Coordinates of C-alpha atoms and ligand atoms in Angstrom, one line a residue:
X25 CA 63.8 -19.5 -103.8
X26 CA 64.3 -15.4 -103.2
X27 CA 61.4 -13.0 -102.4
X28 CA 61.3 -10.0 -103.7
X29 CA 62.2 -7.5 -101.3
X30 CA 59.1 -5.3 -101.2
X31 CA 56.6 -7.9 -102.1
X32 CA 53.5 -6.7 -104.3
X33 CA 51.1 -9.6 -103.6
X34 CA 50.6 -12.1 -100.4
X35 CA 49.7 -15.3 -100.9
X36 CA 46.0 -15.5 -100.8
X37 CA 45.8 -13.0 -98.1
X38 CA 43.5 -10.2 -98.7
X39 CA 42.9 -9.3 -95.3
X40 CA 46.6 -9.1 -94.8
X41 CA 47.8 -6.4 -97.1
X42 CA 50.6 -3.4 -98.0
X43 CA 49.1 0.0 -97.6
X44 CA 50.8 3.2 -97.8
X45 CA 54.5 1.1 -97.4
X46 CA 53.5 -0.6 -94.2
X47 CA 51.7 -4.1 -93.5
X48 CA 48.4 -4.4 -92.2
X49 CA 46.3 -6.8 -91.0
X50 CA 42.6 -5.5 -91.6
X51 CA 42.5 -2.2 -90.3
X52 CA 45.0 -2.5 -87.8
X53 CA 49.2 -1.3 -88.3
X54 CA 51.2 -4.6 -87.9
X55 CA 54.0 -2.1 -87.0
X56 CA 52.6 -1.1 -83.8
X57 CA 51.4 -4.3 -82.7
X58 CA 54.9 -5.3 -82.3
X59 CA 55.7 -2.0 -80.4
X60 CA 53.1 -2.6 -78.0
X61 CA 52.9 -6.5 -77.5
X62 CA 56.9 -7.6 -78.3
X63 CA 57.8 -9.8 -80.7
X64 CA 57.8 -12.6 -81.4
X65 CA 53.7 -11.9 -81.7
X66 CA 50.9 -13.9 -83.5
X67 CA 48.3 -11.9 -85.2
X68 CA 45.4 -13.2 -87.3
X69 CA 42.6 -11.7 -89.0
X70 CA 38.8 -12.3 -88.1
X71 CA 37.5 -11.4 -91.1
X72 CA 40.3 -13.7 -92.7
X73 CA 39.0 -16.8 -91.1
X74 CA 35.2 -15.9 -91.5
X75 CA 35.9 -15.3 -95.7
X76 CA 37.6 -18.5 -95.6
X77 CA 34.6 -20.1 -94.1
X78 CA 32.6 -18.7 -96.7
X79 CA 34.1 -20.1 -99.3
X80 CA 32.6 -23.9 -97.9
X81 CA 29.2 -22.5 -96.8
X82 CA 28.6 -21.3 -100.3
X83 CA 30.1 -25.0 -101.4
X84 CA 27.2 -26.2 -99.4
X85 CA 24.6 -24.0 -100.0
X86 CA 21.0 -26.6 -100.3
X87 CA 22.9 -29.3 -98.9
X88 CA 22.5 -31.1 -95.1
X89 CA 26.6 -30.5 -94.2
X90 CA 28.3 -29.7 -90.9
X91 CA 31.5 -28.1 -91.2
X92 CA 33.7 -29.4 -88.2
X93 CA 37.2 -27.2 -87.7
X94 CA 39.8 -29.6 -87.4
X95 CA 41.0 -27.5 -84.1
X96 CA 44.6 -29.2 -84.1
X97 CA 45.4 -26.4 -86.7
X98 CA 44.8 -23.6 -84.1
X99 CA 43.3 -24.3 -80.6
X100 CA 42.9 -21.0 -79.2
X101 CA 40.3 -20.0 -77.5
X102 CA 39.3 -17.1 -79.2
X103 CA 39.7 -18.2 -82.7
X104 CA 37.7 -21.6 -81.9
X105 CA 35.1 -18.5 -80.3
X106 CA 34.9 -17.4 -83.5
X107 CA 34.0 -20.8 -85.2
X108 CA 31.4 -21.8 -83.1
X109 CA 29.9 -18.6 -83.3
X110 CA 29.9 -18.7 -86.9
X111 CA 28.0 -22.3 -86.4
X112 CA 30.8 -25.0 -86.9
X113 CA 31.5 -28.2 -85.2
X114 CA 34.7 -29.5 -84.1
X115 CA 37.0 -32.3 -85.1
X116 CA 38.8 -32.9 -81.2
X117 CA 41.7 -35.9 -80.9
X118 CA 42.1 -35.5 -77.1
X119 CA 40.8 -34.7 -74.4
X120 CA 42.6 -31.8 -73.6
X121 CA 40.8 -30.4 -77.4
X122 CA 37.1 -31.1 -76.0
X123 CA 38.1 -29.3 -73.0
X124 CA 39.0 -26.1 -75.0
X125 CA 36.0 -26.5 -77.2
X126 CA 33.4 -26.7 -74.2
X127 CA 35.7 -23.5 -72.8
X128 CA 35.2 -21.7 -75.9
X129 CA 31.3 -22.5 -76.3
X130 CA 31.4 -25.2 -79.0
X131 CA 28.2 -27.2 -79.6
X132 CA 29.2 -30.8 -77.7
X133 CA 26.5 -32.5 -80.6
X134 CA 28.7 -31.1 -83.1
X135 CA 31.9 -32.3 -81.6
X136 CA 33.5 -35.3 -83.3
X137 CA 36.5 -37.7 -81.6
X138 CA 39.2 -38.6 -84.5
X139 CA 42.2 -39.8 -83.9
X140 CA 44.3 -43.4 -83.4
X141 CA 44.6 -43.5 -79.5
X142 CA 41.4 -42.3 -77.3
X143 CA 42.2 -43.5 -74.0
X144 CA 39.4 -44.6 -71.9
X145 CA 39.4 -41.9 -69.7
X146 CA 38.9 -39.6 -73.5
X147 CA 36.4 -42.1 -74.3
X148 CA 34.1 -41.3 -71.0
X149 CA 34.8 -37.4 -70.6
X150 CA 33.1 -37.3 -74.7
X151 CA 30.4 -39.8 -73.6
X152 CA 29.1 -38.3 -70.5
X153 CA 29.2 -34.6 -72.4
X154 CA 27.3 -36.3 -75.3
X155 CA 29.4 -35.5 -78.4
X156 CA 28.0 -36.3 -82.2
X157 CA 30.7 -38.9 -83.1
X158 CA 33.6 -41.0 -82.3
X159 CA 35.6 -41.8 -85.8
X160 CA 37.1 -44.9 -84.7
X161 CA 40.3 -45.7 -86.2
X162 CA 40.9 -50.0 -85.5
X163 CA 38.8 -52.8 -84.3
X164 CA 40.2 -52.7 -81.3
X165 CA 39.2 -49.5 -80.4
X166 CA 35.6 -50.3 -81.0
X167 CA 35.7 -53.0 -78.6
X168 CA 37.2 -50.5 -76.0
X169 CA 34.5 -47.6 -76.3
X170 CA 31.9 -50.3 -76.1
X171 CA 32.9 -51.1 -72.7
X172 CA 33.5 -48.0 -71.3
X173 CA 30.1 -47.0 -73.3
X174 CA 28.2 -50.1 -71.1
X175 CA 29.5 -49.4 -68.3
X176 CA 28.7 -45.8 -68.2
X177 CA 24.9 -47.1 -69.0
X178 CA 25.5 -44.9 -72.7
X179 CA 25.4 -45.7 -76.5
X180 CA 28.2 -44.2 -78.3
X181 CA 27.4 -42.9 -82.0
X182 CA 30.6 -44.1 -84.3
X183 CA 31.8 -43.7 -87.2
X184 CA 34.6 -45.7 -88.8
X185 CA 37.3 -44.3 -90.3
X186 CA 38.4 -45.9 -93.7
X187 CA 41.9 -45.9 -95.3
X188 CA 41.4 -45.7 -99.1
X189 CA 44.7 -46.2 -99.9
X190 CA 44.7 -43.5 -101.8
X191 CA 47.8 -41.1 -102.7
X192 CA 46.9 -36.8 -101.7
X193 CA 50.0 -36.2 -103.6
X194 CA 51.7 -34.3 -100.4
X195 CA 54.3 -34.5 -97.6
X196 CA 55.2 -38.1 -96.5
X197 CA 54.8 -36.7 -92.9
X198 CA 51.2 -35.2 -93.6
X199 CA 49.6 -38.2 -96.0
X200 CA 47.2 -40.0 -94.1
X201 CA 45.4 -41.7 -97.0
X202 CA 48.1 -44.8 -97.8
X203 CA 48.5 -48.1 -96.4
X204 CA 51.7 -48.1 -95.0
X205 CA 50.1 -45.1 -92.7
X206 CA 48.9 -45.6 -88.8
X207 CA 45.6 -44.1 -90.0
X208 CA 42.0 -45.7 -90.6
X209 CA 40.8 -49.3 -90.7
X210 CA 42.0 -50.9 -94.4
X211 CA 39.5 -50.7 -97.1
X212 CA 39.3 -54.4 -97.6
X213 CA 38.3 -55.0 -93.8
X214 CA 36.0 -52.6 -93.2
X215 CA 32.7 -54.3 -93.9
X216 CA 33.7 -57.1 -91.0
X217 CA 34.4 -54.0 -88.9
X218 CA 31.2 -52.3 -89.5
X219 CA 29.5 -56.2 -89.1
X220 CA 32.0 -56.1 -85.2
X221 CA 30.5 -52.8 -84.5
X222 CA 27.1 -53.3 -85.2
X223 CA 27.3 -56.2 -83.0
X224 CA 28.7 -54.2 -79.8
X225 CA 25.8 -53.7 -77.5
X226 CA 27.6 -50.3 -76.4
X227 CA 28.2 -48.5 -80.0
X228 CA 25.8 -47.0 -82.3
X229 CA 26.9 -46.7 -86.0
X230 CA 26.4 -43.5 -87.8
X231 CA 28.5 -42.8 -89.9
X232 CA 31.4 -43.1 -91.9
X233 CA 34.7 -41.1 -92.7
X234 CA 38.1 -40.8 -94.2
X235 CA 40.6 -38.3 -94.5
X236 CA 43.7 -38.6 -96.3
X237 CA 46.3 -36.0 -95.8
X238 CA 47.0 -33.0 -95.4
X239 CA 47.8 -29.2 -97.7
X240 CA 46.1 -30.8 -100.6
X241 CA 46.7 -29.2 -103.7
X242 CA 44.6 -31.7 -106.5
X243 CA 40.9 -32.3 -107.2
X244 CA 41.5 -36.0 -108.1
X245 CA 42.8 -37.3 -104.6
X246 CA 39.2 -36.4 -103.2
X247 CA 37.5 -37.5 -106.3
X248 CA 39.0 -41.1 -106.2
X249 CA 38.7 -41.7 -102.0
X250 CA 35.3 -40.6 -102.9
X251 CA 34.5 -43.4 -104.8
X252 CA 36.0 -45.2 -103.0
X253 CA 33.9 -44.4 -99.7
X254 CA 30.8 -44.4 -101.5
X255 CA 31.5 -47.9 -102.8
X256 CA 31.9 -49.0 -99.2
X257 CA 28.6 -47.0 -98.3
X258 CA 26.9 -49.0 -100.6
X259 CA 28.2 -52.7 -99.6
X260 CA 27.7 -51.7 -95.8
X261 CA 24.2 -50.6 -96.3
X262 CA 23.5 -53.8 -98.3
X263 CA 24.8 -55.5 -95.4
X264 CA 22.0 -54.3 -93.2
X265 CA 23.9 -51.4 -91.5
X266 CA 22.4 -48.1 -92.2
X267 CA 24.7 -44.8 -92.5
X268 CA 23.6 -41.7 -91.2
X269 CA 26.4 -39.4 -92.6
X270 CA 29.1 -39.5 -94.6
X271 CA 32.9 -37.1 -93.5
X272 CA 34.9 -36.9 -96.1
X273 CA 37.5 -35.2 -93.5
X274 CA 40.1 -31.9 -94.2
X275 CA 43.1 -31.6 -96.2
X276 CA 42.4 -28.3 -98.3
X277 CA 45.6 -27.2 -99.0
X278 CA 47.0 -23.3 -98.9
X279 CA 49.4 -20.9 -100.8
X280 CA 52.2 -20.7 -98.9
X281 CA 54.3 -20.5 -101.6
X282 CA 52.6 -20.2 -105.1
X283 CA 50.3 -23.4 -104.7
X284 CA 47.2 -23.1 -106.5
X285 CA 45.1 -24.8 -104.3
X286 CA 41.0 -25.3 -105.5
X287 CA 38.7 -22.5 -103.8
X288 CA 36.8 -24.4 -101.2
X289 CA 33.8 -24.0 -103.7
X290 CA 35.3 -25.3 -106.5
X291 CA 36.2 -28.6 -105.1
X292 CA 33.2 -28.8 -103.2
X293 CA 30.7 -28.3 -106.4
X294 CA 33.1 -30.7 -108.1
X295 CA 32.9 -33.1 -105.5
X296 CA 28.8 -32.1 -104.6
X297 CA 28.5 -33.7 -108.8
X298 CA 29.9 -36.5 -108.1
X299 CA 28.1 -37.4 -105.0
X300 CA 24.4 -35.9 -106.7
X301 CA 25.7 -38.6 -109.9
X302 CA 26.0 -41.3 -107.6
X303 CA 22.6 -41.0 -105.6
X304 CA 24.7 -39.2 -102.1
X305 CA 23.9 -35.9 -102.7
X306 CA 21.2 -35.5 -100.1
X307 CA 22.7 -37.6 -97.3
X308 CA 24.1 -35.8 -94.1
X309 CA 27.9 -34.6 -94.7
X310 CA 30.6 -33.6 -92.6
X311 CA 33.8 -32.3 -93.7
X312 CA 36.7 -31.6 -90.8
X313 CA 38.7 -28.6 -92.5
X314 CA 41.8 -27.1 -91.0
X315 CA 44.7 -25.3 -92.4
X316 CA 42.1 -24.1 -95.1
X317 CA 39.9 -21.9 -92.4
X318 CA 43.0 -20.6 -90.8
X319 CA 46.4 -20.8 -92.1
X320 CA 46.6 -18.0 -94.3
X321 CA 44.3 -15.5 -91.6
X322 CA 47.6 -15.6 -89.3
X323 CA 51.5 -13.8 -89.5
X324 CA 53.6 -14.3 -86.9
X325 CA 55.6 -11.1 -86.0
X326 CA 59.3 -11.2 -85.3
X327 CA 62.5 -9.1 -84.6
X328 CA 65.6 -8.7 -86.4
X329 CA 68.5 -9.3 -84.0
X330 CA 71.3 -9.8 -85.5
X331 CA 73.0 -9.6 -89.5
X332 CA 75.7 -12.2 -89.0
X333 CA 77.3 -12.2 -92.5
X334 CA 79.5 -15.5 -93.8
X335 CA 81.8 -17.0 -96.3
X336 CA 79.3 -19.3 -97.4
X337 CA 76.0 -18.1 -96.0
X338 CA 74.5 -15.1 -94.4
X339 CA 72.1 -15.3 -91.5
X340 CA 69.6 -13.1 -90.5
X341 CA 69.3 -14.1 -86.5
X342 CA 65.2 -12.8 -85.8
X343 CA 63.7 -13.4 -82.2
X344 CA 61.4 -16.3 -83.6
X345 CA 62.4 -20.0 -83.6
X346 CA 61.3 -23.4 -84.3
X347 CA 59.8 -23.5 -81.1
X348 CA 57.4 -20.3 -82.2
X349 CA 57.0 -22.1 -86.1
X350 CA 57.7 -25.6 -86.2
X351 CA 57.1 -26.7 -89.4
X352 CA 60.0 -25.7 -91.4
X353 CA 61.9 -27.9 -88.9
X354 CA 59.0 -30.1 -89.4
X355 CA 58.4 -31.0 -92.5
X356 CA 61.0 -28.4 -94.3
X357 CA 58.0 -25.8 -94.8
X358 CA 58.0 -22.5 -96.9
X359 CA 56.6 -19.7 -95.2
X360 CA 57.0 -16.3 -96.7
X361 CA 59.2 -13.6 -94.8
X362 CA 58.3 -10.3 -95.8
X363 CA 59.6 -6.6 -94.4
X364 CA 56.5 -5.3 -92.0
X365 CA 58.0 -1.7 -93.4
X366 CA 60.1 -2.2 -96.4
X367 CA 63.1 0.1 -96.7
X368 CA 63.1 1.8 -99.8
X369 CA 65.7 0.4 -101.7
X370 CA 68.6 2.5 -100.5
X371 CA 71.3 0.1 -99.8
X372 CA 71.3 -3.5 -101.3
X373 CA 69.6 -6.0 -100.2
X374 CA 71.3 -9.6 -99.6
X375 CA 70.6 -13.4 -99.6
X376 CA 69.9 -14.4 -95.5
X377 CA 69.0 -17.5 -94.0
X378 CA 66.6 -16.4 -91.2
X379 CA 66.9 -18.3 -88.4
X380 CA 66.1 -18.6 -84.6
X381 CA 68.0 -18.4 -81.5
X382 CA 67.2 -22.1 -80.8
X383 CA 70.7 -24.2 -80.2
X384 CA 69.6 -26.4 -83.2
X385 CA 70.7 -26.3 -86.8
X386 CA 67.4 -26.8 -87.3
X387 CA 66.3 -23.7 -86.3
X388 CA 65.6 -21.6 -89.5
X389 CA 62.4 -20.3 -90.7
X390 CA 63.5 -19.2 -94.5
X391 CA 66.7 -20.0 -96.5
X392 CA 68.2 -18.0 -99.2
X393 CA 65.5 -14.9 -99.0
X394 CA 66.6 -12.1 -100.7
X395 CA 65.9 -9.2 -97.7
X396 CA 66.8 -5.6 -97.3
X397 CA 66.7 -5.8 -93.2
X398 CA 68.7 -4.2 -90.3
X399 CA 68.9 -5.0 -86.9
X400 CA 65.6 -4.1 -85.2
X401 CA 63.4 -4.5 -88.2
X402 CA 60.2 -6.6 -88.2
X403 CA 59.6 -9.0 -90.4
X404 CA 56.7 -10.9 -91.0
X405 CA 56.3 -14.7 -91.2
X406 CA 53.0 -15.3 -93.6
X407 CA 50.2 -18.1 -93.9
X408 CA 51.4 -18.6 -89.9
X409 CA 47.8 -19.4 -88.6
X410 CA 47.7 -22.9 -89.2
X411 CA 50.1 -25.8 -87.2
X412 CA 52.3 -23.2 -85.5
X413 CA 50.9 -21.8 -82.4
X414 CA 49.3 -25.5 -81.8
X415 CA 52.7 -27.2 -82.0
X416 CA 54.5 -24.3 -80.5
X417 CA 56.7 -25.7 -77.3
X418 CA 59.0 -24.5 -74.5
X419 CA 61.8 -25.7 -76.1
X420 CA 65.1 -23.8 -74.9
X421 CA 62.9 -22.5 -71.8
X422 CA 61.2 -19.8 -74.1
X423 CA 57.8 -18.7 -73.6
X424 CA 55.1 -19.1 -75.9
X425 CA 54.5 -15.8 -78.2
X426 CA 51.4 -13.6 -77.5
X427 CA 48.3 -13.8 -79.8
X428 CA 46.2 -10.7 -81.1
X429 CA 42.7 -11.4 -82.7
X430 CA 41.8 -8.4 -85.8
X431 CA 38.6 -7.5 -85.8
X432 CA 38.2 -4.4 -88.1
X433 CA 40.3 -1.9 -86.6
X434 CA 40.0 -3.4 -83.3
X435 CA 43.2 -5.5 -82.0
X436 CA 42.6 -7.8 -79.1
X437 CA 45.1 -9.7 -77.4
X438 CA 43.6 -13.3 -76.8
X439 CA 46.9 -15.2 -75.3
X440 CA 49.3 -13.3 -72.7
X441 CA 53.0 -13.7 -73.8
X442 CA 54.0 -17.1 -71.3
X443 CA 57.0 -15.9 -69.0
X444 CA 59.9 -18.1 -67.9
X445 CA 58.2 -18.3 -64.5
X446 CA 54.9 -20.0 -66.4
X447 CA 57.4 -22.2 -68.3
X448 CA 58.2 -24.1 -65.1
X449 CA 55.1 -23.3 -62.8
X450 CA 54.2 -26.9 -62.4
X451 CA 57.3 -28.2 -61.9
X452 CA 59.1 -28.7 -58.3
X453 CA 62.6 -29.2 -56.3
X454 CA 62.9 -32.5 -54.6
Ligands
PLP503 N1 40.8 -34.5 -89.8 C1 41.7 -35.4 -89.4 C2 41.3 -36.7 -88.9 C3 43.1 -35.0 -89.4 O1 44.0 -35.8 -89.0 C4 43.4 -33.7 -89.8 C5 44.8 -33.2 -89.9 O2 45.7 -33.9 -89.8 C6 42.4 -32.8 -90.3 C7 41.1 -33.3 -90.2 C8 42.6 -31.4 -90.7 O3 43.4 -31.4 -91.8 P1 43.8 -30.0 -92.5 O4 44.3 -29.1 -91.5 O5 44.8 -30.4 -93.6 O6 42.5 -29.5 -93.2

């Protein structure tokens, strides 16, 4: 797929945005954040993340919801700052997340646990800071947390987390839903765990949840593990076992690349008629967004080093690599590279591969873009807020890239570029 090589539009980025010939983000010249901070350089928009907020509060607007950021997307400090300011809980899987949540000023009673492998030592940390909700994942979990619950003289609220088996139409390696996945408790046993857990003098139920995958596109996925949910709702209540809320998880997909994801809103007030048609509407919900709130708020900066031209390919070598943006590697991702400064169309532009200086084939960001560059030139890499600084590594000894926050016109650098000495500080001869 080629890009045009001065690109009118960005993919559902407002905030992010050509003017006079140069990219900004908000107020602030993307050109001379890379002069002053190096590349390669994270930068995302406040404003960007707070209008993608929005969109869900209107969604909910009348309704008892709390909106938990699924912080795996992007853990830094300052942009979880800016969600717990803005109100939200958080959707943690370690211990290591609840530690950066508490850093950060997150709410613990809006803190839920997800996630297939709490260790006991998780379990306790979350206990003794009180958080809202453990989603539970197997039977043999619950078991667990009831015992460490006991013995800490606590009650843990849980929630279990259901598989509905149903297909979010998206990456193998990001569908949760399905029943050949590692996630949730299977539909058909979940009454008999919800009967286990009510029996479990250390657990609490609250709640129940499901989330089924990840950069959701479609309506109908949500609509049918809906029903399904609700249909569980009802035969665990008739059971005797009362549920407080009901978290329908994350999964909102983004454009990265022409997808024509529903507006927060939209799904919500399709999913809001559903629940009101059903009797739901005015129960406690939860809903653990990710990508949605931040992946397109975020570009990640990075220098052209080389032009190595080819028989069969020509590469455009940039100072980012898979360790900086995993997920082409990942899941063969699209992000869009665009010119920070396009050249005006003087010479002709050519087909590259960009890639990385990583000693992996793997290592490319874009194939076949269509790219007027010289050495030295910035590009941008777009809708990079969400699953790439989290995953980033040290792969090849190479230092995590800085990160600058936009407020307005107002740049502030919220992670210091990680030297080779940081790389291995904790590490020692024998
Ligand atoms: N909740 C759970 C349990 C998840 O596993 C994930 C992501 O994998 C999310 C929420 C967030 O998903 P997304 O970033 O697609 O909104």
């Amino acid at each position: 797929m080629n890009t045009p090589v001065v690109p009118h539009a960005l993919p559902g980025q407002p905030h992010i945005a050509y003017q006079n010939g140069t990219l900004m983000v908000e107020g602030v010249h993307l050109s001379d954040l890379a002069r002053v901070h190096g590349t390669p350089l994270f930068v995302y928009s406040k404003a960007a993340m707070l209008s993608a907020l929005g969109a869900y509060q209107r969604g909910f607007a009348g309704r008892q919801a709390q909106i938990c950021y699924a912080m795996k997307a992007n853990s830094s400090l300052a942009v979880l700052q800016v969600f717990a300011e803005a109100g939200c809980g958080f959707d943690i899987v370690s211990g290591g997340e609840l530690a950066r949540v508490l850093a950060a000023g997150g709410d613990p009673a809006k803190i839920i646990f997800s996630g297939v492998g709490k260790t006991r030592a998780e379990m306790k940390q979350a206990l003794q800071i009180g958080i809202g909700c453990f989603n539970v994942e197997s039977e043999a979990e619950l078991d667990v947390l009831s015992q460490v619950a006991v013995s800490a003289g606590l009650q843990a609220p849980v929630s279990l987390r259901v598989n509905p088996n149903v297909d979010p139409k998206t990456h193998p390696y990001i569908s949760t839903g399905l029943k050949g996945n590692k996630f949730g408790i299977a539909h058909e046993d979940t009454l008999r765990a919800y009967r286990h857990a009510a029996s479990l003098p250390g657990l609490k139920v609250v709640g129940i949840d499901c989330h089924i995958g990840s950069q959701i596109t479609e309506t109908t996925p949500y609509l049918d593990a809906m029903d399904r949910v609700l249909d569980l709702v009802g035969e665990i209540e008739s059971a005797g076992i009362p549920i407080h809320h009901i978290d329908f998880g994350g999964g909102l997909g983004i454009n990265y690349n022409g997808d024509t994801p529903p507006e927060a809103d939209a799904l919500w007030s399709q999913l809001l008629t559903k629940l009101d048609a059903r009797g739901y509407g005015q129960r406690q919900l939860m809903i653990e967004p990710g990508r949605s709130l931040v992946g397109n708020a975020g570009v990640c900066l990075t220098e052209v080093l080389y032009l190595k031209p080819g028989e069969q390919k020509n590469f455009c070598i940039v100072d980012a690599a898979m360790n900086d943006l995993p997920r082409p590697a990942m899941y063969q991702a699209f992000h869009q590279i665009v010119p920070v400064s396009p050249r005006p169309n003087a010479g002709a532009s050519q087909v590259y591969d960009i890639v990385g200086p990583v000693c992996e084939s793997g290592d490319w960001i874009g194939r076949d873009r269509q790219l007027l560059v010289q050495a030295g030139d910035t590009l941008a890499v777009l809708s990079a807020g969400a699953y790439c600084m989290s995953m980033a590594s040290n792969y090849n000894t190479r230092g995590r890239a800085a990160e600058i926050l936009v407020d307005g016109t107002q740049a502030h650098l919220i992670r210091q570029r990680e030297s080779a000495f940081d790389t291995f500080a904790l590490e020692q001869l024998v």
